[in-house]
PDB file of C-alpha atoms and ligand atoms in Angstrom:
ATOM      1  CA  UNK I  22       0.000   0.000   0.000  1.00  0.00           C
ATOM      2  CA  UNK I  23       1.470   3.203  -1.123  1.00  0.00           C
ATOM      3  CA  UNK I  24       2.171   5.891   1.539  1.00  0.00           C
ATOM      4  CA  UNK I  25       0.482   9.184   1.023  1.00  0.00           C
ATOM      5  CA  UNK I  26       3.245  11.366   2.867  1.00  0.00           C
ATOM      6  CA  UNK I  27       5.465  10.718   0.056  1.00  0.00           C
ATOM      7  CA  UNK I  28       2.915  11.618  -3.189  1.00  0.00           C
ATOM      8  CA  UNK I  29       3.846  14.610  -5.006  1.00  0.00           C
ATOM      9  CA  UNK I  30       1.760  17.763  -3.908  1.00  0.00           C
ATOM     10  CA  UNK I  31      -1.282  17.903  -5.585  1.00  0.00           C
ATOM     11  CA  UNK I  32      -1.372  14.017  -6.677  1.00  0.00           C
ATOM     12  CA  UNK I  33      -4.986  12.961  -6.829  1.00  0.00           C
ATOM     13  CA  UNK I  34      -6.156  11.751  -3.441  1.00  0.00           C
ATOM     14  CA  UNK I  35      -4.038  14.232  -1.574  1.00  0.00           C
ATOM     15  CA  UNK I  36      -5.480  16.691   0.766  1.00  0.00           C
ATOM     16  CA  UNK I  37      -4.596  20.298  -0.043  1.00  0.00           C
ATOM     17  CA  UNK I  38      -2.698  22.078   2.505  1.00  0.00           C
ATOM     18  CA  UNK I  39      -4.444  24.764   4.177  1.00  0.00           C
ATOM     19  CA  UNK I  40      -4.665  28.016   3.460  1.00  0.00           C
ATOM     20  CA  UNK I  41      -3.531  29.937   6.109  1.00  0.00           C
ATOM     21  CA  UNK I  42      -5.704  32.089   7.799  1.00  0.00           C
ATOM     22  CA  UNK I  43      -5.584  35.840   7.984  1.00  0.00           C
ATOM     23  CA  UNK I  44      -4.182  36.887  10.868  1.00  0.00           C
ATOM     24  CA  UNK I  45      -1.485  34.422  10.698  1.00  0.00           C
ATOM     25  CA  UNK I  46      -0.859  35.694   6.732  1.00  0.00           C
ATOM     26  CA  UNK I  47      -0.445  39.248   8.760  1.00  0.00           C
ATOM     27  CA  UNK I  48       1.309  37.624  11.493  1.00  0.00           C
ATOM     28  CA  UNK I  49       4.071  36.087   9.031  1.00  0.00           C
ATOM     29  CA  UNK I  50       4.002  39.828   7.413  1.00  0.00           C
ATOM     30  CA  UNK I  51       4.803  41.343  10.660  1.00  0.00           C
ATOM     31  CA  UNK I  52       7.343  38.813  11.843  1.00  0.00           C
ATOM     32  CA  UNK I  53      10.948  39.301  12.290  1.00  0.00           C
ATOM     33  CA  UNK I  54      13.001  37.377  10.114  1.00  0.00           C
ATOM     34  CA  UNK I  55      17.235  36.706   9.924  1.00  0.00           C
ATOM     35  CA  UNK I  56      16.882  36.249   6.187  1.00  0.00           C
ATOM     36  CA  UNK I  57      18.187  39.496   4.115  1.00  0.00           C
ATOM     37  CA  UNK I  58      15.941  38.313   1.567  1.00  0.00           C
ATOM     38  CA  UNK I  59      12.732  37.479   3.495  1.00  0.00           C
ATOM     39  CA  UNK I  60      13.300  40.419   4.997  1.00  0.00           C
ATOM     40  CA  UNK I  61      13.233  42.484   1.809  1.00  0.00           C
ATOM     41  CA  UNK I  62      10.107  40.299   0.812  1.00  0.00           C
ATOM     42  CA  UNK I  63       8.468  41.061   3.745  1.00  0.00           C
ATOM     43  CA  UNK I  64       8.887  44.704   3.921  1.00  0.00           C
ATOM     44  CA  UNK I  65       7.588  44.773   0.665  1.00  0.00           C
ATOM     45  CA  UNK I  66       4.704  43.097   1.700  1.00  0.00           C
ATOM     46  CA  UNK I  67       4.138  45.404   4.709  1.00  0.00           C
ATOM     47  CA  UNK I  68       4.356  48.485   2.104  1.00  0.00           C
ATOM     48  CA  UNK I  69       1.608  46.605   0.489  1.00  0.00           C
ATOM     49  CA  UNK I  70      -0.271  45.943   3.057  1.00  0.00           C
ATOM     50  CA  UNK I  71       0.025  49.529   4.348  1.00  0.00           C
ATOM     51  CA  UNK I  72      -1.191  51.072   1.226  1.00  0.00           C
ATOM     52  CA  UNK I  73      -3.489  48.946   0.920  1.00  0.00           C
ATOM     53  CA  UNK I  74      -4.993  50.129   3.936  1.00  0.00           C
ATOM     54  CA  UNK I  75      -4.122  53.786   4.116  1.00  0.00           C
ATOM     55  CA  UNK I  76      -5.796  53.633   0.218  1.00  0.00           C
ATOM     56  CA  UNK I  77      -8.846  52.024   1.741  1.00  0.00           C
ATOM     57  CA  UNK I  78      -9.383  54.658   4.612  1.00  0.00           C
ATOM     58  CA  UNK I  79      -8.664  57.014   2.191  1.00  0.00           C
ATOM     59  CA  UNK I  80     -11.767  56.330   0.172  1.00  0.00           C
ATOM     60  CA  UNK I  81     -14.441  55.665   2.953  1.00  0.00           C
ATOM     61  CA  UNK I  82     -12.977  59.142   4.337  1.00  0.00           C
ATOM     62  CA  UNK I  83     -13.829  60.706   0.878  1.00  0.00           C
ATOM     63  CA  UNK I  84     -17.049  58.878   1.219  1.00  0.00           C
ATOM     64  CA  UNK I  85     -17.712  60.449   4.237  1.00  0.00           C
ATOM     65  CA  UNK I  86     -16.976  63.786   3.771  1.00  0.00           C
ATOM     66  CA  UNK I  87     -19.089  63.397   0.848  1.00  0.00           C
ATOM     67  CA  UNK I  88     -22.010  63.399   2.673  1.00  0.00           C
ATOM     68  CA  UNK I  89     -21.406  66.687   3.900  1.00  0.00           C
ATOM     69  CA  UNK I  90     -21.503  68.382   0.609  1.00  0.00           C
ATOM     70  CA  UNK I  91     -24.842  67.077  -1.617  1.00  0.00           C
ATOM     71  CA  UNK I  92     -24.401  67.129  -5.163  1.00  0.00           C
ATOM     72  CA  UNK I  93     -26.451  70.253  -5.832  1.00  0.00           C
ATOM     73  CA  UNK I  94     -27.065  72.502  -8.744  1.00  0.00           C
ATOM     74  CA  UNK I  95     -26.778  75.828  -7.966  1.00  0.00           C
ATOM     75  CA  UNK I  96     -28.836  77.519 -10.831  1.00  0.00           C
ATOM     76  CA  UNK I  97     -28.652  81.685 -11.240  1.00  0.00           C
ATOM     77  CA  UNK I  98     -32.065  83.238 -10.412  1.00  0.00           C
ATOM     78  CA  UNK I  99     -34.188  83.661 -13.192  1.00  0.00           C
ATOM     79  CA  UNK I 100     -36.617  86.751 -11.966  1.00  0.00           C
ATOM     80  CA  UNK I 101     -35.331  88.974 -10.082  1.00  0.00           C
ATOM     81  CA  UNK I 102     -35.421  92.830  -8.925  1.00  0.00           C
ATOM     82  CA  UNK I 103     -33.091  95.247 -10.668  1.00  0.00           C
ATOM     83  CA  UNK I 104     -34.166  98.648  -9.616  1.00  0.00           C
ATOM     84  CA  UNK I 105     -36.243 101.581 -10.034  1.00  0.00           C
ATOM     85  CA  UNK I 106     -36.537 102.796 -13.526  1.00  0.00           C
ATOM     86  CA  UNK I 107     -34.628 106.052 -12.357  1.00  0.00           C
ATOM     87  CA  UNK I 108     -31.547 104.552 -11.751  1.00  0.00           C
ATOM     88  CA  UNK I 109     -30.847 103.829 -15.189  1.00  0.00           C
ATOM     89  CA  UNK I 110     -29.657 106.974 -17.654  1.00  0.00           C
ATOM     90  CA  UNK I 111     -29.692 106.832 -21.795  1.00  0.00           C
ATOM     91  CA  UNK I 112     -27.973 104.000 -22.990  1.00  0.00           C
ATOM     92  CA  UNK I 113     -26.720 100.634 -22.024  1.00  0.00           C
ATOM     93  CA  UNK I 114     -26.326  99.899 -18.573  1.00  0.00           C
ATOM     94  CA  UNK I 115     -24.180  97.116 -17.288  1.00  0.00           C
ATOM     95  CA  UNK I 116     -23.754  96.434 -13.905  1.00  0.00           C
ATOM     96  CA  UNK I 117     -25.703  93.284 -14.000  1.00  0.00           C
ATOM     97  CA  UNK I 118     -23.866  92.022 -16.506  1.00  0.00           C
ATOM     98  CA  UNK I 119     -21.807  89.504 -14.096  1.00  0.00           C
ATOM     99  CA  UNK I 120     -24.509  88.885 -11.823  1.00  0.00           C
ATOM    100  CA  UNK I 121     -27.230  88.079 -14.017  1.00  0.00           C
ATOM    101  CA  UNK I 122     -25.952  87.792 -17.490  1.00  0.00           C
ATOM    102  CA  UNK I 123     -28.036  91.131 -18.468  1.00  0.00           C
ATOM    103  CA  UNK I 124     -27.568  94.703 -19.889  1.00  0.00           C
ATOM    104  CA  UNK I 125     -30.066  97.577 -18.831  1.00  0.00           C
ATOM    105  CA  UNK I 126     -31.059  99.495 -22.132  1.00  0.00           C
ATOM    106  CA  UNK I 127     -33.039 102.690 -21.746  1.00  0.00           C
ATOM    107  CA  UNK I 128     -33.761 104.273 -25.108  1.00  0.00           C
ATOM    108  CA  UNK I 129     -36.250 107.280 -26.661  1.00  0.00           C
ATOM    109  CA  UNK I 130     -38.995 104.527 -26.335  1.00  0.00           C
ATOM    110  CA  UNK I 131     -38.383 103.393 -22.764  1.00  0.00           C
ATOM    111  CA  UNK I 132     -36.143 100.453 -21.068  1.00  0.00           C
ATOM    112  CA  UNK I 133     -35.593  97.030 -22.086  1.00  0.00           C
ATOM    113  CA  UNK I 134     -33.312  94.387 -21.033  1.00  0.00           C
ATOM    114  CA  UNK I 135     -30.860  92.249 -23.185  1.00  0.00           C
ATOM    115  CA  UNK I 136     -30.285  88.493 -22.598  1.00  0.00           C
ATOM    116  CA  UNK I 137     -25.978  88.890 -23.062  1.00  0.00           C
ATOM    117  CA  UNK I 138     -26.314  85.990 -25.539  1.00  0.00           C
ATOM    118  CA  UNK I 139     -24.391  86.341 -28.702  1.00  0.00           C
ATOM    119  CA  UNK I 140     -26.926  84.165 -30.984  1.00  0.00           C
ATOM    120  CA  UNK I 141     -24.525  82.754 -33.087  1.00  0.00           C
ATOM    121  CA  UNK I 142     -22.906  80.035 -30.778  1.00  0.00           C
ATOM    122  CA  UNK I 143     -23.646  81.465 -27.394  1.00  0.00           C
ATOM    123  CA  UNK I 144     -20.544  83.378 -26.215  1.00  0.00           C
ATOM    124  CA  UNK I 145     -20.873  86.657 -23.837  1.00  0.00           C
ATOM    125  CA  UNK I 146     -20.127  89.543 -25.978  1.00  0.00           C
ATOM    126  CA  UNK I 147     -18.275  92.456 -24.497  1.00  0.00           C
ATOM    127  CA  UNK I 148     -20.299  95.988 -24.703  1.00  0.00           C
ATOM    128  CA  UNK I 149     -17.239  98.868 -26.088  1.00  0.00           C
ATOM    129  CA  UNK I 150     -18.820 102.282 -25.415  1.00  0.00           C
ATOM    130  CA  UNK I 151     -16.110 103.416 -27.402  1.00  0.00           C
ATOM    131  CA  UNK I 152     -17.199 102.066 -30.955  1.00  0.00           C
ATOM    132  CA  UNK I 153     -21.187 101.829 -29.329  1.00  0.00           C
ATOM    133  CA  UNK I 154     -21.520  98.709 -30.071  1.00  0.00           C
ATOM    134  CA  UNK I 155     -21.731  94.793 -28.091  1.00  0.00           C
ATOM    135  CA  UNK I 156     -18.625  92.778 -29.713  1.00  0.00           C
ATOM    136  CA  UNK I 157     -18.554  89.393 -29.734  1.00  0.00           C
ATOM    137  CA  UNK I 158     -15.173  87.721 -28.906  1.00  0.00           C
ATOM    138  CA  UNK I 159     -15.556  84.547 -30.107  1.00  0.00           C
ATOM    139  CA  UNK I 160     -16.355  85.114 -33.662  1.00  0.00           C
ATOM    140  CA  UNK I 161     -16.329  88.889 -34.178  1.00  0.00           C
ATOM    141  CA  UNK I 162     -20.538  89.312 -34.118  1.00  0.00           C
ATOM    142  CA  UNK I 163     -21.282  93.209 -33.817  1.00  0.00           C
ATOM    143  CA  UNK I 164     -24.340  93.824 -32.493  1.00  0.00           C
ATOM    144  CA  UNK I 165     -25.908  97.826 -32.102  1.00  0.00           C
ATOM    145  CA  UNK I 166     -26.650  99.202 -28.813  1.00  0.00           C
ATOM    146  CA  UNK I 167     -30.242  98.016 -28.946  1.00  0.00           C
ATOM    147  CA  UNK I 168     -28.960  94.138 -29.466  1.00  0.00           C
ATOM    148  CA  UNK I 169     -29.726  94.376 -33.278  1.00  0.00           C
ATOM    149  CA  UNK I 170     -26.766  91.652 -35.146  1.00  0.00           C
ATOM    150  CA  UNK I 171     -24.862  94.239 -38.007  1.00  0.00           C
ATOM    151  CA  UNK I 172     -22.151  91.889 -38.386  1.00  0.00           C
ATOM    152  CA  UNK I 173     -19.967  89.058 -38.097  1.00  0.00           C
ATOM    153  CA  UNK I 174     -22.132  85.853 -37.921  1.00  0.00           C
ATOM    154  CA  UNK I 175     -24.815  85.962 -35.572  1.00  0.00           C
ATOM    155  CA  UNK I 176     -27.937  84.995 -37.484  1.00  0.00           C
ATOM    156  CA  UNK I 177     -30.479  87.641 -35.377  1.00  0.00           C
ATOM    157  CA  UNK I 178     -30.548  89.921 -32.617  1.00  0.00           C
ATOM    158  CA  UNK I 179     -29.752  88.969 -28.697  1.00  0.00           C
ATOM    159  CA  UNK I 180     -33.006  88.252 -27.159  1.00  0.00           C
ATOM    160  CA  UNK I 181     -34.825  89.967 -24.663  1.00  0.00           C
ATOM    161  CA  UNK I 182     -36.451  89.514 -21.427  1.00  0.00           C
ATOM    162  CA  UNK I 183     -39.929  89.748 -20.074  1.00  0.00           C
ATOM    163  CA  UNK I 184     -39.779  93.347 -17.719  1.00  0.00           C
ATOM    164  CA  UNK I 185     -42.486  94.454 -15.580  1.00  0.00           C
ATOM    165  CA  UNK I 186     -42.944  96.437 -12.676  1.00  0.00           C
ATOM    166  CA  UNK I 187     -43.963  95.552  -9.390  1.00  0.00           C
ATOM    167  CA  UNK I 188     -46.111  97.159  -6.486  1.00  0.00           C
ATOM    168  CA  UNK I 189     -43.594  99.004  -5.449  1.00  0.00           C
ATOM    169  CA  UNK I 190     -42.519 100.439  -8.547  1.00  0.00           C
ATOM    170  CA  UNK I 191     -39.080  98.257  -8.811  1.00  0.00           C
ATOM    171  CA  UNK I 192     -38.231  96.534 -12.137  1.00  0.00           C
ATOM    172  CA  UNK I 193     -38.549  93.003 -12.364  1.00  0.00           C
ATOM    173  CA  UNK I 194     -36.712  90.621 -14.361  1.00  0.00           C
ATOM    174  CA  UNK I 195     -37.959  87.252 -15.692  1.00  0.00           C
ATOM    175  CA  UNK I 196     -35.459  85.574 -17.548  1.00  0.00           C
ATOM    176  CA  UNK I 197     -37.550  82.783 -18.454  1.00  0.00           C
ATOM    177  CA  UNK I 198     -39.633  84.838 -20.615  1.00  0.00           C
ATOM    178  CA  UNK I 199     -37.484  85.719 -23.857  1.00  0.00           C
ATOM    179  CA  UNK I 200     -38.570  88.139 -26.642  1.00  0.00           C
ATOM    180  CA  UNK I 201     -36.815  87.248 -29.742  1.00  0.00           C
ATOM    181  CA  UNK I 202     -36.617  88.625 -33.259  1.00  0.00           C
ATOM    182  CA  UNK I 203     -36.262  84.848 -35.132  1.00  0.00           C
ATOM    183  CA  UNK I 204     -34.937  85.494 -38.920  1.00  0.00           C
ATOM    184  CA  UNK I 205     -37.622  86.099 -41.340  1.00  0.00           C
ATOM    185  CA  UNK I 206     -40.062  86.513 -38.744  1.00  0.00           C
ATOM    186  CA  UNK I 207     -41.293  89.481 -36.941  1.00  0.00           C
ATOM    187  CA  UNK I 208     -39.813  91.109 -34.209  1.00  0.00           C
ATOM    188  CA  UNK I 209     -41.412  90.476 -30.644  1.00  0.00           C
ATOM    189  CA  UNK I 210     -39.474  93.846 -29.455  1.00  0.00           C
ATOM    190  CA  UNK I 211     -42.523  95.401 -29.096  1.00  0.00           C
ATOM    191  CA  UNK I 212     -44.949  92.852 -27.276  1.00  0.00           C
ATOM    192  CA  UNK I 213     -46.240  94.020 -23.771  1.00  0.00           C
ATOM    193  CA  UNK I 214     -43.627  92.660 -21.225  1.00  0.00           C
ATOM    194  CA  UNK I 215     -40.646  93.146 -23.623  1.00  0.00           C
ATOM    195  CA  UNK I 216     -40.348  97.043 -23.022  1.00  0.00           C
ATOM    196  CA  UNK I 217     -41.356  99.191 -19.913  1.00  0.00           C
ATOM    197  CA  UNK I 218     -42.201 102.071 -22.199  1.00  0.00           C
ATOM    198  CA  UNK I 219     -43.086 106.194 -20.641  1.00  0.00           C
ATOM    199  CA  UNK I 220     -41.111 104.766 -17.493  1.00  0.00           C
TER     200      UNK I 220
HETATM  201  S1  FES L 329     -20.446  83.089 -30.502  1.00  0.00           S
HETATM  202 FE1  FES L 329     -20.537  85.192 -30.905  1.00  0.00          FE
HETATM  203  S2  FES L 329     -19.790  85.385 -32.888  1.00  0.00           S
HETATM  204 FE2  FES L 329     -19.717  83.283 -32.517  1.00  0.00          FE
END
């Protein structure tokens, strides 16, 4: 009868040795060892091991702190108060230009607001009192002081939004509301809500 001590490891009817169990794989990590070479092994292992760790904390810290900061949107108001119509002069007005995206406009007819859109592909154009006109730095689009495209190639003037005034004689704002002036089609410049006119 063959004795099983001296089959090969892994011969067919041989038990598999056990796998050791974790605290004595850490405990053979953590051990002191003579061997220059297990020792090197071993340190290596406990850099492993460490990381391992410190990367794992790491991430459930993250995880935590996480929690303290929802993932929110933070979306600019769309209606909002701007003033009484006496504190804007002749001309373009643009104080809420950072704020709000926005340029006051008062003109012979009354005061309007301009969505600072450039219609061609969106950009913020920059208003140059000097040449009195809105410039467009993305693709040179020139628009008048009322918004109205001249050159460059937006397709149609910046849009406008909805004004009205409130109880208390303050300008409101609603952003949401655009007057536009689509190509080809008539102008909404003029619709109640787009202008505060005799103000
Ligand atoms: S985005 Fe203004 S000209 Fe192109």
């Amino acid at each position: 009868m063959a004795n099983s001590t001296l089959e090969p490891p892994g011969a067919p009817g041989q038990k598999p040795a056990p796998k050791p169990s974790l605290v004595q794989a850490l405990r053979s990590i953590f051990s002191k060892t003579e061997d220059p070479d297990e020792s090197r092994t071993i340190t290596r292992r406990r850099r492993f091991v460490m990381a391992a760790v410190l990367g794992t904390l790491g991430v459930n810290l993250l995880m935590f702190l996480r929690f303290f900061f929802p993932r929110a949107l933070y979306e600019p108001k769309t209606k909002f108060l701007i003033g009484y119509p006496s504190d804007f002069g002749f001309g373009v007005d643009t104080k809420f230009q950072k704020d709000f995206r926005i340029w006051v406009v008062r003109n012979t007819e009354g005061i309007f607001v301009i969505s600072a859109i450039c219609t061609h592909l969106g950009c913020t154009p920059d208003w140059k009192p000097s040449e009195n006109k809105f410039k467009c730095p993305c693709h040179g689009s020139g628009y008048d002081p009322e918004g109205i495209n001249f050159e460059g190639p937006a397709p149609r003037p910046m849009d406008r939004a909805h004004v009205e005034l409130n109880p208390e004689g303050q300008i409101v704002v609603d952003l949401s509301h655009l007057y536009s002036w689509p190509k080809g089609d008539p102008s909404q410049f003029g619709d109640p809500g787009a202008i505060l006119r005799n103000v």
